[in-house]
Short mmCIF file of C-alpha atoms in Angstrom, two decimals:
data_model
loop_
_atom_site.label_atom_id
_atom_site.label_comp_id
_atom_site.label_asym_id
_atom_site.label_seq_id
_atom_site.Cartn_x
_atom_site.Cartn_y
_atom_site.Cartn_z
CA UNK P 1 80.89 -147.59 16.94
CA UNK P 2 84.63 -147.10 16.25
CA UNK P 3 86.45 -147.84 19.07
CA UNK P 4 88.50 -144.48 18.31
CA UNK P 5 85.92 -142.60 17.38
CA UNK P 6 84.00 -143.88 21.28
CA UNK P 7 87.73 -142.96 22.74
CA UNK P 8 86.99 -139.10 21.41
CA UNK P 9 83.47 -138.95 22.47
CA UNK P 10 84.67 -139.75 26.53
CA UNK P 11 87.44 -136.65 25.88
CA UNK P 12 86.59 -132.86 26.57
CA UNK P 13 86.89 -130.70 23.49
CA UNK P 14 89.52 -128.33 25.74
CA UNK P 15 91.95 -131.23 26.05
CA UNK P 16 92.15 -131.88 21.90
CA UNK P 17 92.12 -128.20 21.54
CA UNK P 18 95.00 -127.64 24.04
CA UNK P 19 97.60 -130.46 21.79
CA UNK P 20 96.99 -129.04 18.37
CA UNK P 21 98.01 -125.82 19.75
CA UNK P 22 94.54 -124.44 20.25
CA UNK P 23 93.95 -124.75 15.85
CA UNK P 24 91.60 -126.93 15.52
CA UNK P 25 88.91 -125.81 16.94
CA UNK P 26 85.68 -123.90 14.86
CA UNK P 27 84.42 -120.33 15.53
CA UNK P 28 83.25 -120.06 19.42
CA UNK P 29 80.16 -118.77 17.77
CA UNK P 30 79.26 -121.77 17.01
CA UNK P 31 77.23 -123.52 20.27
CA UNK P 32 75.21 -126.90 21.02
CA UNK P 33 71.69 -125.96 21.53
CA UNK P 34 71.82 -127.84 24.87
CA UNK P 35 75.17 -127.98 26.63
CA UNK P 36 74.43 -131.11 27.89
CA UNK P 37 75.04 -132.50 23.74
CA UNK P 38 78.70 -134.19 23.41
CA UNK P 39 79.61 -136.17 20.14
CA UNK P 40 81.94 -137.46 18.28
CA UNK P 41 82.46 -139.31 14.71
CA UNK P 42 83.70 -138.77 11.10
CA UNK P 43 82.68 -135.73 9.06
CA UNK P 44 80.52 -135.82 6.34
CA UNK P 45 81.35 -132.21 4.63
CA UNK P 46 78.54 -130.30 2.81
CA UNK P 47 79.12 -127.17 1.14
CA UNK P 48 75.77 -124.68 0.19
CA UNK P 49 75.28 -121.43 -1.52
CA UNK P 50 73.68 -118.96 1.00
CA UNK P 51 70.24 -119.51 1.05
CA UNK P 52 70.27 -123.48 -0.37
CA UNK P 53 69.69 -126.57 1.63
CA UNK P 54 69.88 -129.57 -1.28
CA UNK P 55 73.11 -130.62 -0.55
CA UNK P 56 72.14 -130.92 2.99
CA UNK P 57 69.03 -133.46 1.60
CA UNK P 58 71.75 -135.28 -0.43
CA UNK P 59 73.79 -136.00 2.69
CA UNK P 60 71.40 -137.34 4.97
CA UNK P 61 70.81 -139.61 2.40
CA UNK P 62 74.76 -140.65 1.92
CA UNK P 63 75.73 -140.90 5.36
CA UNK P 64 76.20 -143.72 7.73
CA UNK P 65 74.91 -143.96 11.09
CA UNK P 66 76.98 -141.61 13.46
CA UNK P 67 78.43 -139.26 10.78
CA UNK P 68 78.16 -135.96 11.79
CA UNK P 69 76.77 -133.64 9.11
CA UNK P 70 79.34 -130.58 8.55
CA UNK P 71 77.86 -127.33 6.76
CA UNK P 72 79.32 -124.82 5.16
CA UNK P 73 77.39 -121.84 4.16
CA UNK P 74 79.92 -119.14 4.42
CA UNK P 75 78.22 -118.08 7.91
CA UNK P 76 75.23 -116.97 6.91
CA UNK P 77 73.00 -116.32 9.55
CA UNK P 78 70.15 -114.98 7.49
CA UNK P 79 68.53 -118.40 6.19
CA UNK P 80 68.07 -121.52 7.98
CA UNK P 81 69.99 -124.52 6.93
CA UNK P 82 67.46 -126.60 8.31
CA UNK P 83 64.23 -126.57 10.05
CA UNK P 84 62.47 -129.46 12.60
CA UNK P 85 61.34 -131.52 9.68
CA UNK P 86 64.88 -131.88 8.16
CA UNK P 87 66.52 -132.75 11.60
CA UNK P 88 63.96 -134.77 12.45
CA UNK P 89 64.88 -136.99 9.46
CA UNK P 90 68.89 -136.72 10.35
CA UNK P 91 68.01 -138.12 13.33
CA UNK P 92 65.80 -141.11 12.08
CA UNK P 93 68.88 -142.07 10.13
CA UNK P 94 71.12 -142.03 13.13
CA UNK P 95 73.33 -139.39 12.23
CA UNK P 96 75.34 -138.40 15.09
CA UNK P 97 74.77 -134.58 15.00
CA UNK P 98 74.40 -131.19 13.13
CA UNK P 99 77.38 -128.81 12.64
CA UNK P 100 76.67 -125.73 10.94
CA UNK P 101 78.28 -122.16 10.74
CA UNK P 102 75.09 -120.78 10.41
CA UNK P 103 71.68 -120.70 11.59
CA UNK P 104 68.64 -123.12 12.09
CA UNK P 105 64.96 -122.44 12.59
CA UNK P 106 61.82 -124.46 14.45
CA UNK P 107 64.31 -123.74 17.62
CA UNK P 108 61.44 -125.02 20.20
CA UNK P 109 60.71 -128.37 18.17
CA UNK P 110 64.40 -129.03 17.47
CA UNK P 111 65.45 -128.80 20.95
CA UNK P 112 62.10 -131.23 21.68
CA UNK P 113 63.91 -133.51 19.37
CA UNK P 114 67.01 -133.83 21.70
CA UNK P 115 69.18 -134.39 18.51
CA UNK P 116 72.74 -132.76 18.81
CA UNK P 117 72.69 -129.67 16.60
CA UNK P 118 75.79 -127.39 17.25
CA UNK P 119 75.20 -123.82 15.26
CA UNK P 120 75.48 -119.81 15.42
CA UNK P 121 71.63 -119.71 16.39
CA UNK P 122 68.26 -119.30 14.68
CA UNK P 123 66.46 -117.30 12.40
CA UNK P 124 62.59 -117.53 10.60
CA UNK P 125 63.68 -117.74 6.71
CA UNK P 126 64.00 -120.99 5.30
CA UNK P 127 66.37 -122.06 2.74
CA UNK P 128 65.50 -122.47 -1.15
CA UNK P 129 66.09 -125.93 -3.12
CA UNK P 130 67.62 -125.16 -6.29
CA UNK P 131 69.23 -128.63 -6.00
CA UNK P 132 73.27 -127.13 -5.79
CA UNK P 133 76.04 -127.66 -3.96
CA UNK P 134 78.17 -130.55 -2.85
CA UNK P 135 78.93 -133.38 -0.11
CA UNK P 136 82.01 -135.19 0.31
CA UNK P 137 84.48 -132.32 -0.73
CA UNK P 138 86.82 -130.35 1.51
CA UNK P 139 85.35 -127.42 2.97
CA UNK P 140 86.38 -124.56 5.81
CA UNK P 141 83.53 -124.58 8.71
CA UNK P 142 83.65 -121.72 11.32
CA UNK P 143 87.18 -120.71 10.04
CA UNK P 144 88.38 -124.49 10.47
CA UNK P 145 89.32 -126.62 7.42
CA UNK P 146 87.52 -129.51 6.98
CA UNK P 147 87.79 -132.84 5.47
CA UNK P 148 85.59 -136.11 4.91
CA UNK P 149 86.13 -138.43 7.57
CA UNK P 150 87.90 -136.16 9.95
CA UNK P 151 86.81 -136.79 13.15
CA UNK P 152 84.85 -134.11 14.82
CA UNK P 153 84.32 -133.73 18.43
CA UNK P 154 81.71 -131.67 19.86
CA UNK P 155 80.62 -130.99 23.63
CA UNK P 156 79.38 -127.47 26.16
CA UNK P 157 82.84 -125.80 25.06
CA UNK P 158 82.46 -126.02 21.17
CA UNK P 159 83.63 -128.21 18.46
CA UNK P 160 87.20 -129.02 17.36
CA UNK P 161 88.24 -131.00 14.60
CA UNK P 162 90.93 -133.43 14.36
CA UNK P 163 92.76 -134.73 11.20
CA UNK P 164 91.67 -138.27 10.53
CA UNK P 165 95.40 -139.41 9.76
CA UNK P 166 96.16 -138.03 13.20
CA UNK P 167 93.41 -139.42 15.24
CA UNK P 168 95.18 -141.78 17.25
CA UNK P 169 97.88 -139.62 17.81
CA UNK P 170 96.07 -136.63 19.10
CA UNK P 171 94.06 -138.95 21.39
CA UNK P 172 97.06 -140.20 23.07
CA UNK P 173 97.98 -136.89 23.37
CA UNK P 174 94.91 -135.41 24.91
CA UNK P 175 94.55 -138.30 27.47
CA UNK P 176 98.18 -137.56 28.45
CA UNK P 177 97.34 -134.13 28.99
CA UNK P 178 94.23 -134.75 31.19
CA UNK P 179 96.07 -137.15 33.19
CA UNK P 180 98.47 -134.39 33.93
CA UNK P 181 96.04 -131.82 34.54
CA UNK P 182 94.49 -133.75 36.99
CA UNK P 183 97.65 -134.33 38.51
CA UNK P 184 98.36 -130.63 38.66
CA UNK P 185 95.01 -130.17 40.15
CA UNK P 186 95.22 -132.46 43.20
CA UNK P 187 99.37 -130.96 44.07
CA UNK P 188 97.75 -127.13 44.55
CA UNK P 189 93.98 -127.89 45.24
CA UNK P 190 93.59 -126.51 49.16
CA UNK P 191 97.44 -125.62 49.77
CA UNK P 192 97.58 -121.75 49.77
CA UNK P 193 101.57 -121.66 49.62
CA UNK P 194 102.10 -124.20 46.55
CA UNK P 195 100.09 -121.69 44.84
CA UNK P 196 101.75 -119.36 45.53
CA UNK P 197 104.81 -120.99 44.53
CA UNK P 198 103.19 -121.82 41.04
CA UNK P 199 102.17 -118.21 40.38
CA UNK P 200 105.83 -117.38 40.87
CA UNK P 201 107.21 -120.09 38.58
CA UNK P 202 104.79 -119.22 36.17
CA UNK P 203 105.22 -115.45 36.53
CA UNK P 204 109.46 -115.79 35.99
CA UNK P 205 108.29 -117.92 32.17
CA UNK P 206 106.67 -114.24 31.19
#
């Protein structure tokens, strides 16, 4: 794996979200079935009509191992953008996970599949195949912009997405801030008055 790409995957989504100004990050809607599923890699976009899945096909067959598939199907919640069958293939060819801002169906047998799918829930209707849509092309996914080969970061919190000519920088940025945060943590964690001095710092910034 990229060694950038294994930095991300050790950070929590909060801390990337927190240094680009809390922007990055996709609808809160969309959840991990399991929130013990964290990931991270580059995007590989897809962009349906409601109620189509091809383009979904095509990209399992384009990507690398550890892409993360990125859906947009302008949040419908209606038709499933994939069922256990298709996921069950993603995860034969080692894609890294399943971003969606819609819905998925075969809930029970996907979660059996312990494959990271990250969506706004299920539903019964499949999708059609009328073979449209498109991979590889800049799309917006739970209100978030997305581009191929962003890196995408996905854990219990929700999924933000960083740009991929900022990757390094954000990183450095987000371990800075968890080092701090930690700091911050251990100067008020079990001392009564030094939080009570921080509330009043913090209340005299309002």
């Amino acid at each position: 794996m990229d060694p950038l790409i294994q930095q991300f995957r050790d950070l929590p989504t909060t801390a990337i979200s927190d240094v680009m100004g809390g922007m990055s990050n996709l609808d809160s809607a969309i959840k991990p079935l399991d929130e013990g599923y964290r990931f991270a890699g580059r995007a590989l976009t897809v962009r349906v009509p409601v109620g189509d899945n091809s383009a979904v096909l095509k990209a399992i067959g384009e990507a690398n191992p550890g892409d993360i598939i990125v859906v947009d199907c302008k949040g419908d919640t209606y038709r499933a953008i994939a069922g256990d069958f298709v996921v069950g293939m993603m995860q034969t060819m080692e894609i890294g996970a399943l971003v969606v801002d819609g819905v998925i169906r075969d809930l029970k047998a996907i979660k059996d599949l312990k494959f990271p799918v990250f969506c706004k829930g299920s539903t019964v209707a499949s999708s059609g195949k009328a073979g449209v849509g498109e991979t590889n092309v800049p799309i917006s996914c739970g209100g978030v912009s997305v581009f191929p080969g962003d890196i995408i970061v996905g854990d219990v919190d929700g999924v933000v997405v960083v740009p991929q000519a900022r990757g390094k920088e954000i990183l450095l940025q987000a371990e800075d801030k968890i080092i701090k945060d930690e700091q911050r943590a251990e100067k008020y964690a079990g001392k009564p008055e030094e939080i009570r001095k921080y509330i009043a710092m913090m209340s005299n910034k309002a």
